[in-house]
Structures are given as C-alpha cells and as structure tokens.
Amino acid sequence: MRRLNYILKRLLQMLPVLLVVTIMTFLMIHLIPGDPARIMAGEKARPDAVEAMRVKLGLDKPLWEQYWIYLKNLVTLDLGTSMKFSRPVAEMIGERLPVTIALTLFSTALGLLFALPLGYVAGLQKDQPTDHAIRISTLVAIAMPSFWVGLLLMILFSVTLHWLPAGGWDATSLFSEFKCLILPAFTQSLMTAAILIRDMRNSVVDIIRQDYVDFAKSKGLSAGAVRRRHIIRNSMVSTVTLLSMRMAALLGGSVIIETVFALPGIGKLTYDAISARDYTVVQSVVFLFALLVLVVNLLTDIIYSFLDPRVEF
Amino acid sequence: MKRYYPQSEKTRRKHLLPAWAVTPTFILGVVIVVIALIMAIFPAQIAPYDPTVVDITARTKAPSAAHIFGTDNYGRDIFSRVVWGTRIDLSIGFFGVLVPLIIGSIIGLLAAWYGGWLDSLLMRISEIMMAFPFTILVIAIITILGTGTINLYIALWLVGWMSYARLVRAEVMTLKKSEFIEAARVAGFSDARILLRHVLPNVISSSIVFAASDMVMCMLTGASMSFLGLGVQPPTPEWGAILNEGRTYITYASWMTFFPGLVLAITGVGLSLLGDSMTDILRRKGR
C-alpha cells in the first residue's frame, strides 16, 4: 500500500515536468525561423495554399488557444497529420514504437549480460592484468562511434559472411525480426556495457572491503551466497540508476543506429521527418522521447524501491 | 640570464607529474593526442593532396602507396580529408566543452552560493532538460536553428552547460558549510573573493575531470550529427561527414568508411586515456 502511494506520488511529480515538455514541443514549431504555415505548405506553395495551411493548422488563432488545442489533441492521442506522408502521426508512431522499444530492451539486456560478470571480475581482481585489460576495453568501447561500429559489423556479418541481414526489417516471423535486431542491439550494447562495467567494478572494489562482507564470510556463509546476497545485490544499486540514464541515451542513440541499419523505428522516423522538414512529426517524436524517458525514470524509482529497502517512500 | 637551478627544476617537475602517474596508458594517450594536435595544426604540411579537389581519373581507388587510405567517389584522397578533418573534430570536442565548462560552472557556483530563485530555476530547467535524451535535445535544437557547423556548436553549448552547473552546484553545497569558508566570511572577505579564491579552486577539479571525458562525448556527438547530415556539411572534411558520404559505397569501397572512423576512434581513445590519467592524478593529489 505504501509502495502504491509512493508510485502515485512519483506520477504526480511527473505531471508538471510533462506539462513544461508539452509547452516546449509546442513552441518548437513557432521557434523555427520563418512562417510555420509556409514551411509546412512547402517553399513553392501559392499564397492561397499557405493561407489554407494556416487555417488547417489553426495557426490563425491566438497562441494560447493553439496551445490549448495542442494539449487537448495530445490527451486524445491526436498528433495531427504528417505533411509529407499524409497519414496520422499517431498511426505512424504506433507502427514504429515496438521496433524501438524492442531494440532498446534488447541492447540493455545484452549490455547487462556483458557488464555483470566482467565488472564483477574486474572489481575482484583490482589492479591485476585482467582488470587492466577490461579497463582498456571499456575505454575503447566508449570512444568508438556507434555508427562506425555498426557499419563495420555490417561489412563483416552481412556483406562478407552473409550471416545476418544488412539492415532493413524482415517482418515475416518473430525470428526474422530478431535477426534484424542482433547487429544494431549489439552495437548499442557495447557502450552500455562499458559504462556499466566501470561502475560495477568500482562498486565491487568498495563493497568487498566492507565489514558486512567480512562478517558474512566469517559467519560461515558460502562464497556463492556472499557473492549473490551481499556483493552483487549492493553493487546493483548504482547500476540501476546508471541503467536508467543509459536507456535514455539508447533511445536518443536510436536515431543514429536505426538510420545506419534502416530499421523502421522511432529513431529512423525522426531522421526521415527532419530530412523531409516534416515538423508535425518531429514535434511528436520529440515529445514521445521525453515521455519515454519519464516512464523509464518512474520504472527505475519503482525497481529501486524493491532493490534497496532503505529507500524512503 | 636564463639559468635554471637543476634541483629546483626537478622538484617543480616532480610536483607537476609524479613518477607513478607516468604509466604506459598515460604515455599512449599523450602520444595519440600530440599526433592529433600536429595533424590539426599543420594539415597542409601533412596531407599529400588537396582535401576538396575532385579527380575523376582516381575515383574509388582502394588504398595504395599513392593514396594510403584510398580515394572516394569524387577521387579525393581520403587520408588528406581525414588529416584536414582533425582540426574540425578536435575543435568540436574542445570548444564544445570549453564554453559549457565556463558558463555552467559560473551558473552552478552562483546558484549554490546565493540559492533562492536562481537555484530553483536551475534545478527546474535541468529537470526539464533531463527529460529529453541528450541526442534528441541536440537534434531538436538543430532542427530549430538549421543545419551547419555554427548551429552544431550552439546546440552542444545549450545542452552541455547543465552537467557542469549541477556538478559545481553539488560541490559548492557541501563546501558552503565547511569551516574555512566560514572563517573567510568571519574575516569579512567579499563574496567575490571567497568565491574566486576559496570556493572555485576547490570545486573546479571535478568539473575538469568530467570535461576530459565529456570532450570525447562531444566529439562523437558532433561526428554523429554530421554523419546524419545535421552538423558539418560536405564537402568540408569532417570525420562523421566523410563517413556519411562513404556509407553509400560500403559494399565495394569500405575504406571510405573504415579509415575516418578508425581515426575518430583512436583519437577518442587517446583523449579518454589522458582524461583517465588526469582523474587519477587529481584524485591522488586530493588525498
């Protein structure tokens, strides 16, 4: 019950932030230099077409009324119509959102899979060759541009070896979709893993020196139990916080990685919309990204409250 | 008149760089960064060809003795383009961080010191900005301002200052209550003197450490934006932009993408190694 209250409280705290985010995405179109109606109608549009667009978009109304309409439409999931693709934006986003969410979750899972054992080993063997090797690898992984790594993997596994599709989306089966996600997810997971490994290592280095670890050992707990219950669990606390920040970064990075691999997700949609100057779509996806980040943060807080019993509700 | 006393010179150098700090990784970092700096400062002397001159007879040539990184679809020498690009990418990394470092630190310092509405405003703004993924924020600003090198810088500055402001704010908050600041206040020093002479030197090191790793991030973001066609525009030889041009030819002219990315990655590793060593030095000195 107290946890439910806590979740509700966090939801309420989210609202003002969300409201300001809507103001910012609403103003985006008005901040672009030039007349929004002319931009939307196209460079070569006739004056009457521009006026028609102005009325259609409601740009002839006062600013506060435009915002009110924008907000009302947002609540009813009416995100307007795409200028270039002449389709409801909500529909376009609905089709693409699962791809981006699958990609983000897949690369997060892969990142954790690499990070947990490597970070733990590096922490245990502090300042030994293994630790140095892992440290250098993480450094390299962070410095490599994701679009370059993606292209290299594509050359190796798709162009040369023909093991995996060279980008694009094959929706014939769940397995074919999974195959399309392997390379992009792996590319994205490298930096996630690198950042998590460094954090995990430092946590483990600190924790194995703690008295409660010594105590757990001296009371006769098996090495496995000490590892699970005391070392890994405690080092996970900061990992969860870091992971939520990484997920926000992964969502942002999806613009780059989905463009490289031609995946039909939100990131690719953002790129296409900017290239086509389709500002209704840009506005909506920017809002969507902010919404996703806020949801991730909320989930993190909830996970946190399960993981660390000391957290105050 | 320039006579050095060997002993004092030695002690001074020892203070600057203790022996334990000179690790192989540190040396590697220095070597990489120095080479990158030389390429950035003297591109005309190093690059064998003009980076923008089109040569139809030498289109998409694989790496050879004449063109060690090969040529692109216009017959331009990739190595020359990469060398000239060093200047642009290093500038993005350096100035993309320097401006936020200065402005963000000042804002964080003032917000923590004076508190009140300035502090609340800073925290609210950062809360809103944190709601957007970093890349999306940069993209949104570039969408509003338009593409191009200058707008890329502005976007990086507008997004970057916040981390420094928060970092400095947090440090000043804990420092504010310490005894020596209290003593300075009791002694009747002006706010400006306390902030500049007592607070700033104690809080700036964590910002500088962060800036070292932020520089790599900034350089990568700049390259990513140019790769997406939102930052530096072709034919200007920027590493991300070169990669983007080569992407179309990836199946049969992979050198067009391989080498610019490799140089970008190596430069990033060099900067990271240097940043890591700096973190170690500052941390040990702090003890």
Short mmCIF file of N, CA, C and O in Angstrom, two decimals, chain A residues 13 16-18 20-21 24-25 28 31-33 135-136 139-140 142-148 151-152 154-155 159 191 198 248-249 251-253 255-256 259-260 270-271 274-275 279 282 285-287 289-291 293-294 297, chain B residues 25 127-137 139-140 143-145 216-217 220 223-225 227-230 239-240 243-244 247 250-251 254 257-265 267-270 272-273 276-277 280 283:
data_model
loop_
_atom_site.label_atom_id
_atom_site.label_comp_id
_atom_site.label_asym_id
_atom_site.label_seq_id
_atom_site.Cartn_x
_atom_site.Cartn_y
_atom_site.Cartn_z
N GLN A 13 4.38 13.93 -9.38
CA GLN A 13 5.55 14.79 -9.54
C GLN A 13 5.96 14.90 -11.00
O GLN A 13 6.57 15.87 -11.43
N PRO A 16 4.01 18.16 -13.69
CA PRO A 16 4.50 19.49 -14.07
C PRO A 16 5.61 19.44 -15.11
O PRO A 16 5.60 20.24 -16.06
N VAL A 17 6.51 18.47 -14.96
CA VAL A 17 7.60 18.32 -15.94
C VAL A 17 7.01 18.04 -17.32
O VAL A 17 7.38 18.65 -18.32
N LEU A 18 6.05 17.13 -17.34
CA LEU A 18 5.41 16.76 -18.60
C LEU A 18 4.73 17.97 -19.25
O LEU A 18 4.79 18.17 -20.46
N VAL A 20 5.55 21.16 -18.91
CA VAL A 20 6.55 22.06 -19.49
C VAL A 20 7.10 21.46 -20.79
O VAL A 20 7.35 22.19 -21.76
N VAL A 21 7.25 20.13 -20.80
CA VAL A 21 7.72 19.46 -22.03
C VAL A 21 6.74 19.74 -23.17
O VAL A 21 7.16 20.06 -24.29
N MET A 24 7.28 23.15 -24.48
CA MET A 24 8.49 23.23 -25.30
C MET A 24 8.28 22.63 -26.68
O MET A 24 8.67 23.23 -27.69
N THR A 25 7.65 21.45 -26.73
CA THR A 25 7.45 20.84 -28.05
C THR A 25 6.44 21.66 -28.86
O THR A 25 6.55 21.76 -30.07
N MET A 28 8.25 24.58 -30.33
CA MET A 28 9.26 24.21 -31.32
C MET A 28 8.93 24.73 -32.71
O MET A 28 9.77 25.34 -33.39
N LEU A 31 9.34 28.38 -33.02
CA LEU A 31 10.71 28.88 -32.88
C LEU A 31 11.50 28.76 -34.17
O LEU A 31 12.51 29.42 -34.36
N ILE A 32 11.04 27.90 -35.07
CA ILE A 32 11.74 27.74 -36.35
C ILE A 32 11.61 29.06 -37.11
O ILE A 32 10.50 29.57 -37.27
N PRO A 33 12.73 29.62 -37.56
CA PRO A 33 12.66 30.91 -38.25
C PRO A 33 11.76 30.80 -39.48
O PRO A 33 11.76 29.80 -40.18
N ARG A 135 39.58 -2.67 -18.33
CA ARG A 135 39.50 -1.21 -18.29
C ARG A 135 39.81 -0.60 -19.66
O ARG A 135 39.10 0.29 -20.14
N ILE A 136 40.87 -1.12 -20.31
CA ILE A 136 41.24 -0.61 -21.63
C ILE A 136 40.12 -0.90 -22.64
O ILE A 136 39.76 -0.06 -23.45
N LEU A 139 37.33 1.49 -22.29
CA LEU A 139 37.73 2.80 -22.81
C LEU A 139 37.58 2.85 -24.33
O LEU A 139 37.06 3.81 -24.89
N VAL A 140 38.03 1.77 -24.99
CA VAL A 140 37.93 1.71 -26.44
C VAL A 140 36.45 1.68 -26.86
O VAL A 140 36.04 2.38 -27.78
N ILE A 142 33.92 2.93 -25.40
CA ILE A 142 33.27 4.23 -25.23
C ILE A 142 33.70 5.20 -26.33
O ILE A 142 32.90 6.00 -26.80
N ALA A 143 34.97 5.09 -26.76
CA ALA A 143 35.48 6.05 -27.74
C ALA A 143 35.05 5.74 -29.17
O ALA A 143 35.14 6.59 -30.04
N MET A 144 34.56 4.51 -29.43
CA MET A 144 34.21 4.16 -30.80
C MET A 144 32.84 4.74 -31.16
O MET A 144 31.88 4.53 -30.43
N PRO A 145 32.76 5.44 -32.28
CA PRO A 145 31.45 5.97 -32.69
C PRO A 145 30.52 4.83 -33.09
O PRO A 145 30.92 3.94 -33.84
N SER A 146 29.28 4.86 -32.59
CA SER A 146 28.37 3.73 -32.80
C SER A 146 28.06 3.52 -34.28
O SER A 146 27.95 2.39 -34.73
N PHE A 147 27.96 4.62 -35.04
CA PHE A 147 27.62 4.45 -36.46
C PHE A 147 28.74 3.74 -37.21
O PHE A 147 28.50 2.97 -38.12
N TRP A 148 29.97 3.96 -36.76
CA TRP A 148 31.12 3.29 -37.40
C TRP A 148 31.14 1.80 -37.04
O TRP A 148 31.29 0.94 -37.90
N LEU A 151 28.51 0.04 -38.98
CA LEU A 151 28.87 -0.19 -40.38
C LEU A 151 29.90 -1.31 -40.51
O LEU A 151 29.81 -2.14 -41.41
N LEU A 152 30.88 -1.35 -39.58
CA LEU A 152 31.90 -2.40 -39.64
C LEU A 152 31.27 -3.78 -39.44
O LEU A 152 31.59 -4.74 -40.16
N MET A 154 28.30 -4.57 -40.05
CA MET A 154 27.50 -4.86 -41.23
C MET A 154 28.39 -5.41 -42.35
O MET A 154 28.03 -6.37 -43.03
N ILE A 155 29.58 -4.80 -42.54
CA ILE A 155 30.51 -5.29 -43.56
C ILE A 155 30.89 -6.74 -43.26
O ILE A 155 30.85 -7.60 -44.13
N VAL A 159 27.77 -8.30 -45.34
CA VAL A 159 28.32 -8.23 -46.69
C VAL A 159 29.27 -9.38 -46.96
O VAL A 159 29.20 -10.03 -47.99
N MET A 191 28.57 0.30 -25.66
CA MET A 191 28.82 1.43 -24.79
C MET A 191 28.11 1.26 -23.45
O MET A 191 28.65 1.61 -22.40
N ARG A 198 32.48 -0.22 -15.74
CA ARG A 198 33.30 0.69 -14.93
C ARG A 198 32.64 0.99 -13.59
O ARG A 198 33.29 1.01 -12.55
N ALA A 248 17.86 6.21 -21.52
CA ALA A 248 17.55 7.48 -22.16
C ALA A 248 18.52 7.73 -23.31
O ALA A 248 18.12 8.14 -24.41
N ALA A 249 19.80 7.45 -23.06
CA ALA A 249 20.81 7.65 -24.10
C ALA A 249 20.58 6.69 -25.27
O ALA A 249 20.76 7.06 -26.43
N LEU A 251 17.70 5.49 -26.25
CA LEU A 251 16.56 5.98 -27.03
C LEU A 251 17.02 7.09 -27.97
O LEU A 251 16.65 7.11 -29.15
N GLY A 252 17.84 8.01 -27.46
CA GLY A 252 18.36 9.08 -28.30
C GLY A 252 19.26 8.53 -29.40
O GLY A 252 19.18 8.95 -30.55
N GLY A 253 20.09 7.54 -29.02
CA GLY A 253 21.01 6.94 -29.98
C GLY A 253 20.29 6.16 -31.07
O GLY A 253 20.87 5.86 -32.11
N VAL A 255 18.19 7.17 -33.06
CA VAL A 255 18.14 7.95 -34.30
C VAL A 255 19.30 7.55 -35.19
O VAL A 255 19.14 7.33 -36.40
N ILE A 256 20.49 7.41 -34.59
CA ILE A 256 21.69 7.10 -35.37
C ILE A 256 21.68 5.63 -35.80
O ILE A 256 21.84 5.30 -36.97
N THR A 259 19.05 4.62 -38.29
CA THR A 259 19.35 5.16 -39.61
C THR A 259 20.41 4.31 -40.30
O THR A 259 20.29 3.98 -41.48
N VAL A 260 21.44 3.89 -39.53
CA VAL A 260 22.50 3.06 -40.09
C VAL A 260 21.93 1.73 -40.59
O VAL A 260 22.22 1.28 -41.68
N THR A 270 12.36 9.91 -36.89
CA THR A 270 12.86 11.23 -36.56
C THR A 270 13.78 11.74 -37.67
O THR A 270 13.64 12.87 -38.14
N TYR A 271 14.70 10.87 -38.07
CA TYR A 271 15.65 11.25 -39.11
C TYR A 271 14.93 11.58 -40.42
O TYR A 271 15.19 12.61 -41.04
N ILE A 274 13.04 14.91 -40.15
CA ILE A 274 13.89 16.10 -40.21
C ILE A 274 14.36 16.33 -41.64
O ILE A 274 14.33 17.45 -42.14
N SER A 275 14.76 15.23 -42.31
CA SER A 275 15.21 15.36 -43.70
C SER A 275 14.10 15.92 -44.57
O SER A 275 14.36 16.70 -45.49
N TYR A 279 7.60 18.92 -39.81
CA TYR A 279 7.72 19.36 -38.42
C TYR A 279 6.63 18.82 -37.50
O TYR A 279 6.83 18.74 -36.30
N VAL A 282 8.26 15.69 -36.35
CA VAL A 282 9.40 15.98 -35.48
C VAL A 282 8.90 16.36 -34.08
O VAL A 282 9.35 15.82 -33.07
N VAL A 285 7.60 13.23 -32.23
CA VAL A 285 8.59 12.26 -31.77
C VAL A 285 9.44 12.84 -30.65
O VAL A 285 9.82 12.12 -29.72
N VAL A 286 9.72 14.14 -30.70
CA VAL A 286 10.49 14.76 -29.61
C VAL A 286 9.69 14.63 -28.30
O VAL A 286 10.24 14.27 -27.26
N PHE A 287 8.38 14.88 -28.38
CA PHE A 287 7.54 14.71 -27.20
C PHE A 287 7.56 13.26 -26.73
O PHE A 287 7.69 12.97 -25.54
N PHE A 289 9.85 10.94 -27.12
CA PHE A 289 11.11 10.59 -26.48
C PHE A 289 11.13 11.06 -25.03
O PHE A 289 11.55 10.34 -24.14
N ALA A 290 10.65 12.30 -24.81
CA ALA A 290 10.62 12.82 -23.44
C ALA A 290 9.70 11.96 -22.57
O ALA A 290 10.02 11.62 -21.44
N LEU A 291 8.55 11.58 -23.14
CA LEU A 291 7.60 10.75 -22.40
C LEU A 291 8.22 9.41 -22.04
O LEU A 291 8.11 8.93 -20.90
N VAL A 293 11.39 8.71 -21.67
CA VAL A 293 12.41 8.90 -20.63
C VAL A 293 11.75 9.02 -19.26
O VAL A 293 12.19 8.42 -18.28
N LEU A 294 10.66 9.78 -19.19
CA LEU A 294 9.97 9.95 -17.91
C LEU A 294 9.43 8.61 -17.41
O LEU A 294 9.49 8.31 -16.22
N ASN A 297 12.33 6.61 -16.06
CA ASN A 297 12.72 7.12 -14.74
C ASN A 297 11.77 6.64 -13.65
O ASN A 297 12.19 6.28 -12.56
N THR B 25 49.71 3.62 -20.25
CA THR B 25 48.48 4.14 -20.84
C THR B 25 48.52 5.66 -20.95
O THR B 25 48.04 6.23 -21.93
N GLU B 127 15.77 19.71 -14.63
CA GLU B 127 14.78 18.62 -14.59
C GLU B 127 14.10 18.45 -15.94
O GLU B 127 13.89 17.34 -16.41
N ILE B 128 13.74 19.58 -16.54
CA ILE B 128 13.08 19.53 -17.85
C ILE B 128 14.04 18.98 -18.90
O ILE B 128 13.69 18.13 -19.71
N MET B 129 15.29 19.50 -18.87
CA MET B 129 16.25 19.07 -19.90
C MET B 129 16.59 17.60 -19.76
O MET B 129 16.84 16.92 -20.76
N MET B 130 16.58 17.11 -18.50
CA MET B 130 16.88 15.69 -18.29
C MET B 130 15.80 14.80 -18.85
O MET B 130 16.01 13.60 -19.04
N ALA B 131 14.62 15.36 -19.09
CA ALA B 131 13.52 14.55 -19.62
C ALA B 131 13.76 14.17 -21.08
O ALA B 131 13.15 13.25 -21.58
N PHE B 132 14.63 14.92 -21.75
CA PHE B 132 14.92 14.60 -23.15
C PHE B 132 16.24 13.83 -23.23
O PHE B 132 17.19 14.19 -22.56
N PRO B 133 16.30 12.81 -24.09
CA PRO B 133 17.61 12.21 -24.34
C PRO B 133 18.54 13.27 -24.95
O PRO B 133 18.09 14.11 -25.73
N PHE B 134 19.81 13.18 -24.55
CA PHE B 134 20.81 14.16 -25.00
C PHE B 134 20.78 14.36 -26.51
O PHE B 134 20.68 15.49 -27.00
N THR B 135 20.83 13.24 -27.26
CA THR B 135 20.87 13.34 -28.72
C THR B 135 19.63 14.04 -29.27
O THR B 135 19.72 14.84 -30.20
N ILE B 136 18.46 13.71 -28.67
CA ILE B 136 17.21 14.28 -29.16
C ILE B 136 17.20 15.79 -28.93
O ILE B 136 16.74 16.57 -29.77
N LEU B 137 17.73 16.22 -27.79
CA LEU B 137 17.79 17.65 -27.48
C LEU B 137 18.66 18.37 -28.51
O LEU B 137 18.28 19.42 -29.03
N ILE B 139 19.36 17.33 -31.52
CA ILE B 139 18.67 17.27 -32.81
C ILE B 139 17.55 18.31 -32.87
O ILE B 139 17.39 19.02 -33.86
N ALA B 140 16.79 18.44 -31.77
CA ALA B 140 15.68 19.39 -31.74
C ALA B 140 16.20 20.81 -31.92
O ALA B 140 15.62 21.60 -32.68
N THR B 143 17.21 21.27 -35.43
CA THR B 143 16.02 21.40 -36.29
C THR B 143 15.51 22.83 -36.28
O THR B 143 15.11 23.37 -37.31
N ILE B 144 15.52 23.44 -35.09
CA ILE B 144 15.03 24.82 -34.99
C ILE B 144 16.00 25.79 -35.65
O ILE B 144 15.60 26.65 -36.43
N LEU B 145 17.29 25.63 -35.37
CA LEU B 145 18.28 26.60 -35.85
C LEU B 145 18.67 26.36 -37.31
O LEU B 145 19.11 27.28 -37.99
N VAL B 216 35.36 13.69 -25.31
CA VAL B 216 35.19 12.56 -26.22
C VAL B 216 33.72 12.48 -26.66
O VAL B 216 33.42 12.32 -27.85
N MET B 217 32.81 12.61 -25.68
CA MET B 217 31.38 12.54 -25.98
C MET B 217 30.98 13.63 -26.97
O MET B 217 30.21 13.41 -27.89
N LEU B 220 32.22 12.88 -30.41
CA LEU B 220 31.40 11.83 -31.02
C LEU B 220 30.03 12.36 -31.41
O LEU B 220 29.51 12.00 -32.47
N ALA B 223 30.40 14.37 -34.53
CA ALA B 223 30.59 13.49 -35.68
C ALA B 223 29.29 12.79 -36.03
O ALA B 223 28.95 12.64 -37.22
N SER B 224 28.52 12.37 -34.99
CA SER B 224 27.24 11.69 -35.25
C SER B 224 26.28 12.63 -35.97
O SER B 224 25.59 12.22 -36.91
N MET B 225 26.20 13.88 -35.50
CA MET B 225 25.29 14.83 -36.13
C MET B 225 25.69 15.08 -37.58
O MET B 225 24.84 15.14 -38.47
N PHE B 227 27.32 12.99 -39.37
CA PHE B 227 27.02 11.73 -40.05
C PHE B 227 25.56 11.71 -40.51
O PHE B 227 25.23 11.24 -41.59
N LEU B 228 24.67 12.27 -39.67
CA LEU B 228 23.25 12.33 -40.03
C LEU B 228 22.96 13.47 -41.00
O LEU B 228 21.82 13.66 -41.41
N GLY B 229 24.00 14.27 -41.31
CA GLY B 229 23.81 15.38 -42.22
C GLY B 229 23.28 16.62 -41.53
O GLY B 229 22.81 17.56 -42.17
N LEU B 230 23.34 16.64 -40.18
CA LEU B 230 22.79 17.77 -39.44
C LEU B 230 23.88 18.74 -38.97
O LEU B 230 23.58 19.85 -38.55
N TRP B 239 35.09 14.16 -39.98
CA TRP B 239 35.14 12.70 -39.99
C TRP B 239 33.75 12.07 -40.14
O TRP B 239 33.58 11.13 -40.93
N GLY B 240 32.78 12.55 -39.38
CA GLY B 240 31.42 12.00 -39.47
C GLY B 240 30.82 12.22 -40.84
O GLY B 240 30.17 11.33 -41.41
N LEU B 243 32.33 9.86 -43.34
CA LEU B 243 31.73 8.54 -43.16
C LEU B 243 30.37 8.45 -43.83
O LEU B 243 30.01 7.45 -44.44
N ASN B 244 29.59 9.54 -43.67
CA ASN B 244 28.25 9.55 -44.25
C ASN B 244 28.33 9.47 -45.78
O ASN B 244 27.56 8.75 -46.41
N ARG B 247 29.08 5.92 -46.85
CA ARG B 247 28.11 4.89 -46.46
C ARG B 247 27.45 4.23 -47.67
O ARG B 247 27.21 3.02 -47.69
N ILE B 250 29.50 1.35 -49.22
CA ILE B 250 30.10 0.46 -48.22
C ILE B 250 30.37 -0.94 -48.75
O ILE B 250 31.34 -1.59 -48.36
N THR B 251 29.54 -1.43 -49.68
CA THR B 251 29.71 -2.83 -50.10
C THR B 251 30.96 -3.03 -50.95
O THR B 251 31.56 -4.09 -50.91
N SER B 254 34.78 -0.09 -48.88
CA SER B 254 34.62 0.05 -47.43
C SER B 254 35.69 0.95 -46.81
O SER B 254 35.50 1.45 -45.71
N THR B 257 34.65 4.34 -45.37
CA THR B 257 34.08 4.46 -44.03
C THR B 257 35.04 3.97 -42.96
O THR B 257 35.03 4.47 -41.85
N PHE B 258 35.88 2.98 -43.32
CA PHE B 258 36.73 2.36 -42.31
C PHE B 258 37.73 3.35 -41.70
O PHE B 258 37.81 3.51 -40.49
N PHE B 259 38.50 4.03 -42.57
CA PHE B 259 39.59 4.86 -42.06
C PHE B 259 39.15 6.10 -41.27
O PHE B 259 39.69 6.35 -40.19
N PRO B 260 38.18 6.87 -41.76
CA PRO B 260 37.77 8.04 -40.95
C PRO B 260 37.29 7.63 -39.56
O PRO B 260 37.62 8.26 -38.57
N GLY B 261 36.52 6.53 -39.50
CA GLY B 261 36.01 6.05 -38.22
C GLY B 261 37.13 5.56 -37.32
O GLY B 261 37.12 5.81 -36.11
N LEU B 262 38.12 4.88 -37.92
CA LEU B 262 39.25 4.38 -37.15
C LEU B 262 40.01 5.54 -36.50
O LEU B 262 40.33 5.51 -35.31
N VAL B 263 40.26 6.58 -37.29
CA VAL B 263 40.99 7.74 -36.76
C VAL B 263 40.16 8.41 -35.65
O VAL B 263 40.69 8.80 -34.60
N LEU B 264 38.86 8.51 -35.87
CA LEU B 264 37.98 9.08 -34.85
C LEU B 264 38.05 8.26 -33.56
O LEU B 264 38.19 8.80 -32.46
N ALA B 265 37.99 6.92 -33.71
CA ALA B 265 38.03 6.05 -32.53
C ALA B 265 39.37 6.17 -31.82
O ALA B 265 39.43 6.29 -30.59
N THR B 267 41.52 8.68 -31.84
CA THR B 267 41.59 9.98 -31.18
C THR B 267 40.78 9.96 -29.89
O THR B 267 41.22 10.47 -28.85
N GLY B 268 39.58 9.36 -29.97
CA GLY B 268 38.74 9.25 -28.77
C GLY B 268 39.44 8.46 -27.67
O GLY B 268 39.42 8.86 -26.51
N VAL B 269 40.08 7.34 -28.05
CA VAL B 269 40.81 6.54 -27.06
C VAL B 269 41.92 7.37 -26.43
O VAL B 269 42.12 7.37 -25.21
N GLY B 270 42.66 8.10 -27.26
CA GLY B 270 43.75 8.93 -26.74
C GLY B 270 43.25 9.94 -25.72
O GLY B 270 43.82 10.08 -24.63
N SER B 272 40.50 9.78 -23.99
CA SER B 272 40.00 9.08 -22.81
C SER B 272 41.15 8.66 -21.90
O SER B 272 41.07 8.80 -20.68
N LEU B 273 42.23 8.12 -22.51
CA LEU B 273 43.39 7.69 -21.71
C LEU B 273 43.96 8.87 -20.93
O LEU B 273 44.24 8.78 -19.74
N ASP B 276 41.54 9.81 -18.17
CA ASP B 276 41.62 8.85 -17.06
C ASP B 276 42.82 9.12 -16.17
O ASP B 276 42.73 9.11 -14.95
N SER B 277 43.98 9.37 -16.82
CA SER B 277 45.20 9.64 -16.04
C SER B 277 45.03 10.92 -15.23
O SER B 277 45.44 10.99 -14.07
N ASP B 280 43.06 10.22 -12.18
CA ASP B 280 43.89 9.58 -11.15
C ASP B 280 44.76 10.59 -10.43
O ASP B 280 44.86 10.59 -9.21
N ARG B 283 42.74 12.85 -8.22
CA ARG B 283 42.17 12.14 -7.09
C ARG B 283 43.24 11.90 -6.02
O ARG B 283 43.03 12.09 -4.84
#
